[in-house]
Amino acid sequence: DANCFGVSQCKSLVQTKFPLCVKCVDELLSQNHAVQIDNEKYNLCDEKESMQVRACSFYCRANQKPYGICEREKQIPICKCTDTEPITISSTTTMTTTRLTTTSDGSPFRLKFALKEHRNWIRSIVTLNNGCIATASDDKTINVWNLTNGSLVRTLQGHTTYVNSLTVLDNGYLVSASDDRTIRIWNTNDGSLIRTITGHLGSVYSLLTLRNGQLASGSTDQTIKVWRTSDGACLKTLYGHSGIIFSLVDLATIDGDFASSSSDGTIKVWSPSQTSAKRTMKPSQTSEVLSLARLLNGNLASGSYDGSIRIWNPRDGSLIRTLSGAHEKAVYAMTVLSDGWLVSGSSDKTMRVWQVDSYGSNGAINLNSTITSVASVIYALSVHLNGDLLSGSFDGYVRVWSK
């Protein structure tokens, strides 16, 4: 309220309009429940709790600071008062700028803005041909965003449960995969559903647009299916894994080879022209392989449930390097930046940026920086056409980072 600025004004306003809240206001202003960080006292404020956000704003205006921001300091959700107005992107979205802590002299990312419309965790993020992004969530929806101003363009609804994966076809259509065992093809320009594809006997976890224009999907039914998108026909079913197919990635070969990772602890390389795997890669210590990313030098990075990252040569199946303890917990997502560096996201609530030798084949990789300001499980990573890093997490936020 504009009439609340300074302790006396704010308390008088509450006394007049909300007399039952006077005692709570006294406790808030006296910081009876505050936490102390680096000799400073802060009221607790979870950005997902609307009442706490309002209390933060009230406290700051009572202390003659026009704006209150809920953010995390040392992983603790606190209220900070500022003279600078946050830039509102949409009804539930705030743009902030945050300097990140780095572990070396590498250029850290800055948070451009955070997008919040989803009501559950983010499973997948892709960039559409027009520069917008699409995000898939456990809330059963797909959101399309305009990154120029961070606005929500539209929400695609139709899946009956979690939406696990997204990919973009050559014609610009968006494809989604869900726990409801269906694959859906959408026209994001008008939000229309083009086609629903069925055939898997389990949840569909992963999608990949192949170089020949066909679509590959991986499922909890332990199979990979290849589809013709023009009519939804299943062209072939690939057998070989004995667990969930978590990830599919293009290997950028002349033959259009692609790789799959699974809960069975293996990575397999496939050719679209064959029905059996060309080769299988498996570390000596078996752990579910959750994520894959192709490096610019043609090598393949894999992230596992045990927190390790491995670098493979997919051309001969050899293991080049193992980064044990790359993360403290499961590595759910990986992506490659335009400069060839690798970014990994984990359930340890960090993103790590790895400097990769993009021109050599010896697998040289070193930790450049660690992003710790998200404070939520990182489940999805992607790179926008403009080079921005996109992350999706358990808290339902899509965050856009730039260097």
Coordinates of C-alpha atoms in Angstrom, one line a residue, residues 77-301:
P77 CA 15.2 -18.2 2.2
I78 CA 15.3 -14.6 3.5
C79 CA 13.8 -11.2 3.0
K80 CA 16.1 -8.4 1.7
C81 CA 15.1 -4.8 1.4
T82 CA 16.2 -2.7 -1.6
D83 CA 15.7 0.6 -3.3
T84 CA 15.7 -1.1 -6.7
E85 CA 12.5 -2.3 -8.2
P86 CA 12.4 -5.9 -9.5
I87 CA 11.3 -6.1 -13.1
T88 CA 8.0 -7.9 -13.4
I89 CA 7.9 -10.3 -16.3
S90 CA 4.4 -11.8 -15.7
S91 CA 2.0 -12.2 -12.9
T92 CA 4.2 -14.7 -11.1
T93 CA 7.6 -14.0 -12.7
T94 CA 10.4 -11.7 -11.5
M95 CA 13.6 -10.8 -13.2
T96 CA 16.6 -10.5 -11.0
T97 CA 20.3 -10.3 -11.6
T98 CA 22.6 -12.4 -9.4
R99 CA 26.4 -12.7 -9.3
L100 CA 27.4 -16.3 -9.0
T101 CA 30.2 -17.7 -6.9
T102 CA 32.9 -19.4 -9.0
T103 CA 35.6 -21.8 -8.2
S104 CA 38.1 -20.4 -10.6
D105 CA 38.7 -17.4 -12.8
G106 CA 36.1 -18.4 -15.4
S107 CA 33.4 -16.1 -16.4
P108 CA 30.4 -16.8 -14.2
F109 CA 26.8 -16.7 -15.4
R110 CA 24.3 -14.1 -14.3
L111 CA 20.7 -14.8 -13.8
K112 CA 18.7 -12.8 -16.4
F113 CA 15.3 -13.8 -15.2
A114 CA 13.3 -16.6 -13.7
L115 CA 10.0 -17.8 -15.2
K116 CA 7.3 -19.2 -13.0
E117 CA 4.0 -20.5 -14.2
H118 CA 4.4 -24.2 -13.8
R119 CA 3.0 -25.7 -10.6
N120 CA 5.5 -28.6 -10.5
W121 CA 9.0 -29.5 -11.5
I122 CA 10.5 -28.8 -14.9
R123 CA 11.4 -31.9 -16.9
S124 CA 12.5 -30.6 -20.3
I125 CA 13.4 -27.4 -22.1
V126 CA 13.8 -26.8 -25.9
T127 CA 14.2 -23.8 -28.1
L128 CA 11.7 -23.4 -30.9
N129 CA 12.6 -22.3 -34.4
N130 CA 11.1 -18.8 -33.8
G131 CA 13.4 -18.3 -30.7
C132 CA 10.7 -19.0 -28.1
I133 CA 11.3 -21.8 -25.7
A134 CA 9.0 -24.6 -24.6
T135 CA 9.1 -26.2 -21.1
A136 CA 7.5 -29.5 -19.9
S137 CA 6.4 -30.1 -16.4
D138 CA 5.1 -32.6 -14.0
D139 CA 2.0 -30.4 -13.8
K140 CA 0.9 -32.1 -17.1
T141 CA 1.4 -28.9 -19.2
I142 CA 3.8 -27.4 -21.7
N143 CA 4.4 -23.7 -21.6
V144 CA 5.7 -21.6 -24.5
W145 CA 7.7 -18.5 -23.5
N146 CA 8.9 -15.4 -25.3
L147 CA 12.4 -14.8 -24.1
T148 CA 12.5 -11.2 -25.4
N149 CA 10.4 -10.1 -22.5
G150 CA 9.9 -13.3 -20.5
S151 CA 6.1 -13.5 -21.2
L152 CA 4.1 -16.6 -21.3
V153 CA 2.8 -17.1 -24.9
R154 CA 0.5 -20.0 -24.3
T155 CA 0.0 -23.3 -22.4
L156 CA -0.5 -26.6 -24.2
Q157 CA -2.8 -29.0 -22.4
G158 CA -3.7 -32.5 -23.3
H159 CA -1.4 -34.9 -21.4
T160 CA -3.1 -36.6 -18.5
T161 CA 0.1 -36.9 -16.3
Y162 CA 3.8 -35.9 -16.2
V163 CA 5.3 -34.5 -19.4
N164 CA 8.9 -35.9 -19.5
S165 CA 10.5 -34.8 -22.7
L166 CA 10.4 -32.4 -25.6
T167 CA 11.9 -32.2 -29.1
V168 CA 11.4 -30.0 -32.1
L169 CA 10.8 -31.4 -35.6
D170 CA 12.4 -30.1 -38.8
N171 CA 9.1 -28.4 -39.7
G172 CA 9.0 -26.5 -36.4
Y173 CA 6.4 -28.6 -34.7
L174 CA 6.9 -29.4 -31.1
V175 CA 6.8 -33.0 -29.8
S176 CA 6.1 -34.0 -26.2
A177 CA 6.3 -37.4 -24.4
S178 CA 4.5 -38.3 -21.2
D179 CA 3.9 -40.8 -18.4
D180 CA 0.5 -41.3 -20.1
R181 CA 2.3 -43.4 -22.7
T182 CA 1.6 -41.0 -25.5
I183 CA 3.6 -38.8 -27.8
R184 CA 1.9 -35.6 -29.0
I185 CA 2.8 -33.3 -31.9
W186 CA 1.8 -29.6 -31.5
N187 CA 1.7 -26.5 -33.6
T188 CA 3.0 -23.9 -31.1
N189 CA 2.0 -21.0 -33.3
D190 CA -1.7 -21.6 -32.5
G191 CA -1.5 -24.2 -29.8
S192 CA -3.3 -26.9 -31.8
L193 CA -2.7 -30.6 -31.4
I194 CA -1.6 -32.1 -34.7
R195 CA -1.3 -35.8 -33.8
T196 CA -1.3 -38.2 -30.8
I197 CA 1.0 -41.2 -31.2
T198 CA 0.6 -44.4 -29.2
G199 CA 2.4 -47.7 -29.1
H200 CA 4.7 -47.7 -26.1
L201 CA 3.6 -50.0 -23.2
G202 CA 5.1 -47.8 -20.6
S203 CA 5.9 -44.1 -19.8
V204 CA 7.7 -42.3 -22.6
Y205 CA 10.8 -40.7 -21.0
S206 CA 12.9 -39.4 -23.9
L207 CA 12.6 -38.0 -27.4
L208 CA 15.0 -37.3 -30.3
T209 CA 14.5 -35.9 -33.8
L210 CA 16.8 -38.0 -36.0
R211 CA 18.8 -36.5 -38.8
N212 CA 16.6 -38.2 -41.4
G213 CA 13.5 -36.4 -40.0
Q214 CA 12.1 -39.4 -38.1
L215 CA 11.4 -39.4 -34.4
A216 CA 12.9 -41.7 -31.8
S217 CA 11.4 -42.3 -28.4
G218 CA 12.6 -44.2 -25.3
S219 CA 10.3 -45.7 -22.7
T220 CA 10.1 -47.5 -19.4
D221 CA 9.0 -50.5 -21.5
Q222 CA 12.8 -50.8 -22.2
T223 CA 12.4 -50.1 -25.9
I224 CA 13.3 -47.4 -28.4
K225 CA 10.7 -46.8 -31.1
V226 CA 11.3 -44.9 -34.4
W227 CA 8.3 -43.1 -35.8
R228 CA 7.3 -41.5 -39.1
T229 CA 5.9 -38.2 -37.9
S230 CA 3.7 -37.5 -41.0
D231 CA 1.2 -40.2 -39.9
G232 CA 2.5 -41.5 -36.6
A233 CA 3.4 -44.9 -38.0
C234 CA 6.0 -47.0 -36.0
L235 CA 8.8 -47.9 -38.4
K236 CA 10.8 -50.1 -36.0
T237 CA 11.3 -51.0 -32.4
L238 CA 14.8 -51.3 -31.0
Y239 CA 15.5 -53.8 -28.3
G240 CA 18.6 -54.2 -26.2
H241 CA 18.2 -52.2 -23.0
S242 CA 17.0 -53.9 -19.8
G243 CA 15.9 -50.7 -18.1
I244 CA 14.3 -47.3 -18.6
I245 CA 15.7 -45.3 -21.5
F246 CA 16.4 -42.0 -19.8
S247 CA 18.1 -40.1 -22.6
L248 CA 18.6 -40.0 -26.4
V249 CA 21.2 -37.8 -28.2
D250 CA 22.3 -37.3 -31.8
L251 CA 25.9 -38.2 -32.5
A252 CA 26.2 -36.0 -35.6
T253 CA 27.6 -38.7 -37.8
I254 CA 27.1 -39.2 -41.5
D255 CA 25.0 -42.2 -40.9
G256 CA 22.8 -40.4 -38.4
D257 CA 23.9 -42.5 -35.4
F258 CA 22.4 -41.7 -32.0
A259 CA 23.0 -42.9 -28.4
S260 CA 20.8 -43.9 -25.6
S261 CA 21.3 -44.2 -21.9
S262 CA 19.4 -46.4 -19.4
S263 CA 18.8 -47.4 -15.9
D264 CA 20.5 -50.6 -16.7
G265 CA 23.8 -48.7 -16.5
T266 CA 24.7 -48.9 -20.2
I267 CA 24.9 -46.5 -23.1
K268 CA 24.2 -47.9 -26.6
V269 CA 25.0 -46.5 -30.0
W270 CA 22.4 -47.1 -32.7
S271 CA 22.1 -46.5 -36.5
P272 CA 18.7 -45.6 -37.9
S273 CA 19.2 -48.2 -40.6
Q274 CA 19.8 -51.1 -38.2
T275 CA 17.6 -52.8 -35.6
S276 CA 20.4 -53.8 -33.2
A277 CA 22.9 -51.7 -31.3
K278 CA 26.2 -51.0 -33.0
R279 CA 28.0 -51.0 -29.6
T280 CA 27.4 -50.9 -25.9
M281 CA 29.4 -48.8 -23.4
K282 CA 29.3 -49.7 -19.7
P283 CA 31.5 -48.5 -16.8
S284 CA 33.0 -51.0 -14.5
Q285 CA 30.9 -49.7 -11.6
T286 CA 27.3 -49.8 -12.7
S287 CA 25.0 -46.9 -12.0
E288 CA 21.9 -45.6 -13.7
V289 CA 22.9 -43.4 -16.6
L290 CA 20.5 -40.5 -16.5
S291 CA 21.8 -37.9 -19.0
L292 CA 23.9 -37.6 -22.2
A293 CA 25.5 -34.8 -24.1
R294 CA 27.5 -34.8 -27.3
L295 CA 30.7 -32.7 -27.1
L296 CA 31.9 -30.6 -30.0
N297 CA 34.9 -32.9 -30.6
G298 CA 32.5 -35.8 -31.1
N299 CA 33.0 -37.4 -27.7
L300 CA 30.0 -38.3 -25.5
A301 CA 29.5 -37.1 -21.9

